Amino acid sequence: RLLLEISPMKFPLSIFNFEQKIEPEIPRHWWATIGLLVGILALAETSSRVLLQPVGDNLWAYSPPSLSRPFEWYRHLTEENMAPTVLAIGDSTGARNFDPDSFAAASSIDSAYSLAWPSNFPLALRNNTLPLLRSGHSPDIVILFQWPGSLLASPRVDMLEAGAVSPIFEARRTGRFTLTDYVYLTRMYRARAFLVDYWLRGKSLRKPPAGDGFAPLSRPAGAANTDRPADAPVQQQFDFSEERRGVIRTLSNMADEHQFLLVVAVGPYRSGDGYQDGNRHLDWLRELEKVECANLVVMDLRNFLDDHPEFFKDNHHLYADGAAYFSARLGERIAPLHEQFLSGGNMCAR
């Protein structure tokens, strides 16, 4: 019996051998290119941090960036224990209608300042103003100017308010991290105007705004503007936003915590436009005032200037001369409240 022993045959490695491991070698010039790119990025990041040092963490973060000047100057004042005695906050009904100089002169209060800004509705206010009130030296009185319609849960309010809400500040408020927290290079575009002012023009980045934050409306030449406009047509009625109302509740709690008097001012109006919303808003404010009366005062100023329709640019905003007149009268009304508050009098008994 013939036994054939067949030994295993070995073939050289070939393309048909799937056990073969191909480990391509990365060319040296590739590593050099990657290293160069990493070095460039590291240099750019280091340079960004050096260039942005005078800008800080806040100037570039506002929406819009022009909002930074009055707000960051106020931050400087509070850090130096130089906060104004009276601070106005809120939307355009404060920015256009509150004249700090006229208010201070009529009330004999030494200083007043405005952080009010167009479309700075409650959620924007929570985003850019409340953090400033939580730190540093507090004013004696904070006056909130807020158009009643700004608290409605409506698409129009959402759209207007969105322009004043900083996504950077909102992320900080909610405890979320953004790329700008770690990569300063991503801050450069938003900070470009401040970088040009500081490094190329030699300008100071923190300086007081004109008129202590007042943004007056100039009357066009020859415009008497004495005719009362027709009331706006009745629009769809929206419910008030509880989230926006919650900002006023938070502000009232802060007044108690930081020992300042919160004055919520509604008005003035020239026509019946928005009066229904104003009535509903004031009803809610009055109920809140009953609970928070020690640090909260509600003022209905809608009819404050009924005898002066010439002062109005539109139903809610005053020309500069109207703002001066209105602010002086408001100062006369607030002065005794200021004295009562400072003396420790019972604010609930007024």
mmCIF file of N, CA and C in Angstrom, residues 148-205:
data_model
loop_
_atom_site.group_PDB
_atom_site.id
_atom_site.type_symbol
_atom_site.label_atom_id
_atom_site.label_comp_id
_atom_site.label_asym_id
_atom_site.label_seq_id
_atom_site.Cartn_x
_atom_site.Cartn_y
_atom_site.Cartn_z
ATOM 1 N N PRO A 148 -46.693 97.857 27.994
ATOM 2 C CA PRO A 148 -47.467 96.682 28.402
ATOM 3 C C PRO A 148 -47.499 95.569 27.363
ATOM 4 N N GLY A 149 -47.508 95.973 26.095
ATOM 5 C CA GLY A 149 -47.534 94.962 25.038
ATOM 6 C C GLY A 149 -46.300 94.093 24.993
ATOM 7 N N SER A 150 -45.222 94.547 25.624
ATOM 8 C CA SER A 150 -43.978 93.772 25.597
ATOM 9 C C SER A 150 -44.054 92.515 26.445
ATOM 10 N N LEU A 151 -45.089 92.390 27.255
ATOM 11 C CA LEU A 151 -45.250 91.191 28.078
ATOM 12 C C LEU A 151 -46.201 90.171 27.457
ATOM 13 N N LEU A 152 -46.713 90.473 26.256
ATOM 14 C CA LEU A 152 -47.635 89.559 25.607
ATOM 15 C C LEU A 152 -46.895 88.376 24.995
ATOM 16 N N ALA A 153 -47.580 87.251 24.935
ATOM 17 C CA ALA A 153 -47.039 86.060 24.272
ATOM 18 C C ALA A 153 -47.440 86.120 22.811
ATOM 19 N N SER A 154 -46.787 87.009 22.059
ATOM 20 C CA SER A 154 -47.141 87.221 20.661
ATOM 21 C C SER A 154 -45.913 87.093 19.774
ATOM 22 N N PRO A 155 -46.085 86.664 18.519
ATOM 23 C CA PRO A 155 -44.952 86.548 17.599
ATOM 24 C C PRO A 155 -44.244 87.874 17.361
ATOM 25 N N ARG A 156 -44.993 88.975 17.342
ATOM 26 C CA ARG A 156 -44.374 90.289 17.105
ATOM 27 C C ARG A 156 -43.425 90.646 18.241
ATOM 28 N N VAL A 157 -43.846 90.405 19.467
ATOM 29 C CA VAL A 157 -42.982 90.676 20.615
ATOM 30 C C VAL A 157 -41.750 89.773 20.571
ATOM 31 N N ASP A 158 -41.951 88.498 20.238
ATOM 32 C CA ASP A 158 -40.823 87.570 20.128
ATOM 33 C C ASP A 158 -39.794 88.086 19.130
ATOM 34 N N MET A 159 -40.282 88.562 17.983
ATOM 35 C CA MET A 159 -39.391 89.019 16.920
ATOM 36 C C MET A 159 -38.600 90.253 17.354
ATOM 37 N N LEU A 160 -39.288 91.232 17.957
ATOM 38 C CA LEU A 160 -38.618 92.458 18.382
ATOM 39 C C LEU A 160 -37.623 92.192 19.507
ATOM 40 N N GLU A 161 -38.015 91.352 20.427
ATOM 41 C CA GLU A 161 -37.180 91.070 21.590
ATOM 42 C C GLU A 161 -35.921 90.292 21.224
ATOM 43 N N ALA A 162 -36.029 89.439 20.206
ATOM 44 C CA ALA A 162 -34.900 88.582 19.836
ATOM 45 C C ALA A 162 -33.662 89.391 19.478
ATOM 46 N N GLY A 163 -33.866 90.594 18.915
ATOM 47 C CA GLY A 163 -32.729 91.414 18.528
ATOM 48 C C GLY A 163 -31.911 91.934 19.693
ATOM 49 N N ALA A 164 -32.493 91.956 20.888
ATOM 50 C CA ALA A 164 -31.784 92.476 22.068
ATOM 51 C C ALA A 164 -31.293 91.366 22.991
ATOM 52 N N VAL A 165 -31.607 90.126 22.677
ATOM 53 C CA VAL A 165 -31.182 88.999 23.516
ATOM 54 C C VAL A 165 -29.827 88.492 23.027
ATOM 55 N N SER A 166 -28.833 88.566 23.870
ATOM 56 C CA SER A 166 -27.501 88.083 23.507
ATOM 57 C C SER A 166 -27.419 86.570 23.707
ATOM 58 N N PRO A 167 -27.085 85.810 22.661
ATOM 59 C CA PRO A 167 -26.955 84.355 22.849
ATOM 60 C C PRO A 167 -25.818 83.998 23.806
ATOM 61 N N ILE A 168 -24.800 84.849 23.879
ATOM 62 C CA ILE A 168 -23.679 84.584 24.789
ATOM 63 C C ILE A 168 -24.139 84.730 26.234
ATOM 64 N N PHE A 169 -24.827 85.836 26.540
ATOM 65 C CA PHE A 169 -25.316 86.054 27.900
ATOM 66 C C PHE A 169 -26.378 85.031 28.282
ATOM 67 N N GLU A 170 -27.176 84.623 27.298
ATOM 68 C CA GLU A 170 -28.215 83.631 27.588
ATOM 69 C C GLU A 170 -27.589 82.286 27.936
ATOM 70 N N ALA A 171 -26.506 81.927 27.238
ATOM 71 C CA ALA A 171 -25.807 80.681 27.556
ATOM 72 C C ALA A 171 -25.210 80.751 28.958
ATOM 73 N N ARG A 172 -24.652 81.898 29.317
ATOM 74 C CA ARG A 172 -24.090 82.046 30.665
ATOM 75 C C ARG A 172 -25.185 81.976 31.718
ATOM 76 N N ARG A 173 -26.327 82.576 31.424
ATOM 77 C CA ARG A 173 -27.423 82.592 32.398
ATOM 78 C C ARG A 173 -27.932 81.195 32.685
ATOM 79 N N THR A 174 -27.985 80.363 31.659
ATOM 80 C CA THR A 174 -28.528 79.016 31.818
ATOM 81 C C THR A 174 -27.454 77.983 32.129
ATOM 82 N N GLY A 175 -26.196 78.420 32.257
ATOM 83 C CA GLY A 175 -25.130 77.499 32.619
ATOM 84 C C GLY A 175 -24.603 76.658 31.478
ATOM 85 N N ARG A 176 -24.897 77.052 30.234
ATOM 86 C CA ARG A 176 -24.383 76.317 29.086
ATOM 87 C C ARG A 176 -23.042 76.900 28.648
ATOM 88 N N PHE A 177 -22.195 76.043 28.109
ATOM 89 C CA PHE A 177 -20.898 76.473 27.611
ATOM 90 C C PHE A 177 -20.960 76.679 26.104
ATOM 91 N N THR A 178 -20.219 77.651 25.626
ATOM 92 C CA THR A 178 -20.132 77.896 24.191
ATOM 93 C C THR A 178 -18.671 77.825 23.763
ATOM 94 N N LEU A 179 -18.459 77.732 22.475
ATOM 95 C CA LEU A 179 -17.098 77.658 21.954
ATOM 96 C C LEU A 179 -16.291 78.897 22.330
ATOM 97 N N THR A 180 -16.978 80.034 22.430
ATOM 98 C CA THR A 180 -16.274 81.274 22.766
ATOM 99 C C THR A 180 -15.712 81.263 24.181
ATOM 100 N N ASP A 181 -16.196 80.359 25.030
ATOM 101 C CA ASP A 181 -15.647 80.256 26.381
ATOM 102 C C ASP A 181 -14.230 79.702 26.380
ATOM 103 N N TYR A 182 -13.903 78.935 25.359
ATOM 104 C CA TYR A 182 -12.609 78.247 25.329
ATOM 105 C C TYR A 182 -11.702 78.719 24.186
ATOM 106 N N VAL A 183 -12.296 79.012 23.052
ATOM 107 C CA VAL A 183 -11.516 79.398 21.868
ATOM 108 C C VAL A 183 -11.722 80.892 21.624
ATOM 109 N N TYR A 184 -10.774 81.689 22.050
ATOM 110 C CA TYR A 184 -10.898 83.137 21.931
ATOM 111 C C TYR A 184 -10.877 83.603 20.482
ATOM 112 N N LEU A 185 -10.324 82.791 19.615
ATOM 113 C CA LEU A 185 -10.303 83.131 18.201
ATOM 114 C C LEU A 185 -11.721 83.336 17.664
ATOM 115 N N THR A 186 -12.688 82.625 18.244
ATOM 116 C CA THR A 186 -14.076 82.750 17.796
ATOM 117 C C THR A 186 -14.719 84.048 18.270
ATOM 118 N N ARG A 187 -14.062 84.788 19.153
ATOM 119 C CA ARG A 187 -14.591 86.075 19.609
ATOM 120 C C ARG A 187 -14.172 87.230 18.700
ATOM 121 N N MET A 188 -13.185 86.994 17.867
ATOM 122 C CA MET A 188 -12.544 88.083 17.143
ATOM 123 C C MET A 188 -13.503 88.854 16.236
ATOM 124 N N TYR A 189 -14.379 88.148 15.529
ATOM 125 C CA TYR A 189 -15.269 88.837 14.592
ATOM 126 C C TYR A 189 -16.227 89.767 15.324
ATOM 127 N N ARG A 190 -16.838 89.267 16.393
ATOM 128 C CA ARG A 190 -17.782 90.094 17.149
ATOM 129 C C ARG A 190 -17.073 91.278 17.821
ATOM 130 N N ALA A 191 -15.799 91.095 18.135
ATOM 131 C CA ALA A 191 -15.062 92.137 18.855
ATOM 132 C C ALA A 191 -14.285 93.066 17.926
ATOM 133 N N ARG A 192 -14.451 92.907 16.631
ATOM 134 C CA ARG A 192 -13.580 93.609 15.685
ATOM 135 C C ARG A 192 -13.616 95.123 15.845
ATOM 136 N N ALA A 193 -14.800 95.702 16.086
ATOM 137 C CA ALA A 193 -14.890 97.163 16.213
ATOM 138 C C ALA A 193 -14.134 97.651 17.444
ATOM 139 N N PHE A 194 -14.201 96.887 18.531
ATOM 140 C CA PHE A 194 -13.494 97.282 19.750
ATOM 141 C C PHE A 194 -11.983 97.143 19.568
ATOM 142 N N LEU A 195 -11.566 96.127 18.836
ATOM 143 C CA LEU A 195 -10.145 95.946 18.581
ATOM 144 C C LEU A 195 -9.577 97.084 17.745
ATOM 145 N N VAL A 196 -10.333 97.516 16.753
ATOM 146 C CA VAL A 196 -9.888 98.642 15.917
ATOM 147 C C VAL A 196 -9.808 99.913 16.750
ATOM 148 N N ASP A 197 -10.846 100.150 17.564
ATOM 149 C CA ASP A 197 -10.847 101.367 18.395
ATOM 150 C C ASP A 197 -9.669 101.387 19.359
ATOM 151 N N TYR A 198 -9.393 100.272 19.977
ATOM 152 C CA TYR A 198 -8.347 100.250 21.010
ATOM 153 C C TYR A 198 -6.942 100.214 20.419
ATOM 154 N N TRP A 199 -6.700 99.278 19.495
ATOM 155 C CA TRP A 199 -5.339 99.051 19.016
ATOM 156 C C TRP A 199 -4.923 99.994 17.892
ATOM 157 N N LEU A 200 -5.864 100.430 17.058
ATOM 158 C CA LEU A 200 -5.506 101.277 15.925
ATOM 159 C C LEU A 200 -5.814 102.750 16.153
ATOM 160 N N ARG A 201 -6.891 103.035 16.888
ATOM 161 C CA ARG A 201 -7.282 104.429 17.086
ATOM 162 C C ARG A 201 -6.949 104.957 18.467
ATOM 163 N N GLY A 202 -6.513 104.061 19.354
ATOM 164 C CA GLY A 202 -6.121 104.488 20.687
ATOM 165 C C GLY A 202 -7.259 104.997 21.547
ATOM 166 N N LYS A 203 -8.484 104.532 21.283
ATOM 167 C CA LYS A 203 -9.648 104.995 22.033
ATOM 168 C C LYS A 203 -9.870 104.149 23.278
ATOM 169 N N SER A 204 -10.439 104.780 24.307
ATOM 170 C CA SER A 204 -10.824 104.044 25.500
ATOM 171 C C SER A 204 -12.085 103.238 25.204
ATOM 172 N N LEU A 205 -12.131 102.017 25.690
ATOM 173 C CA LEU A 205 -13.282 101.158 25.423
ATOM 174 C C LEU A 205 -14.410 101.357 26.429
#
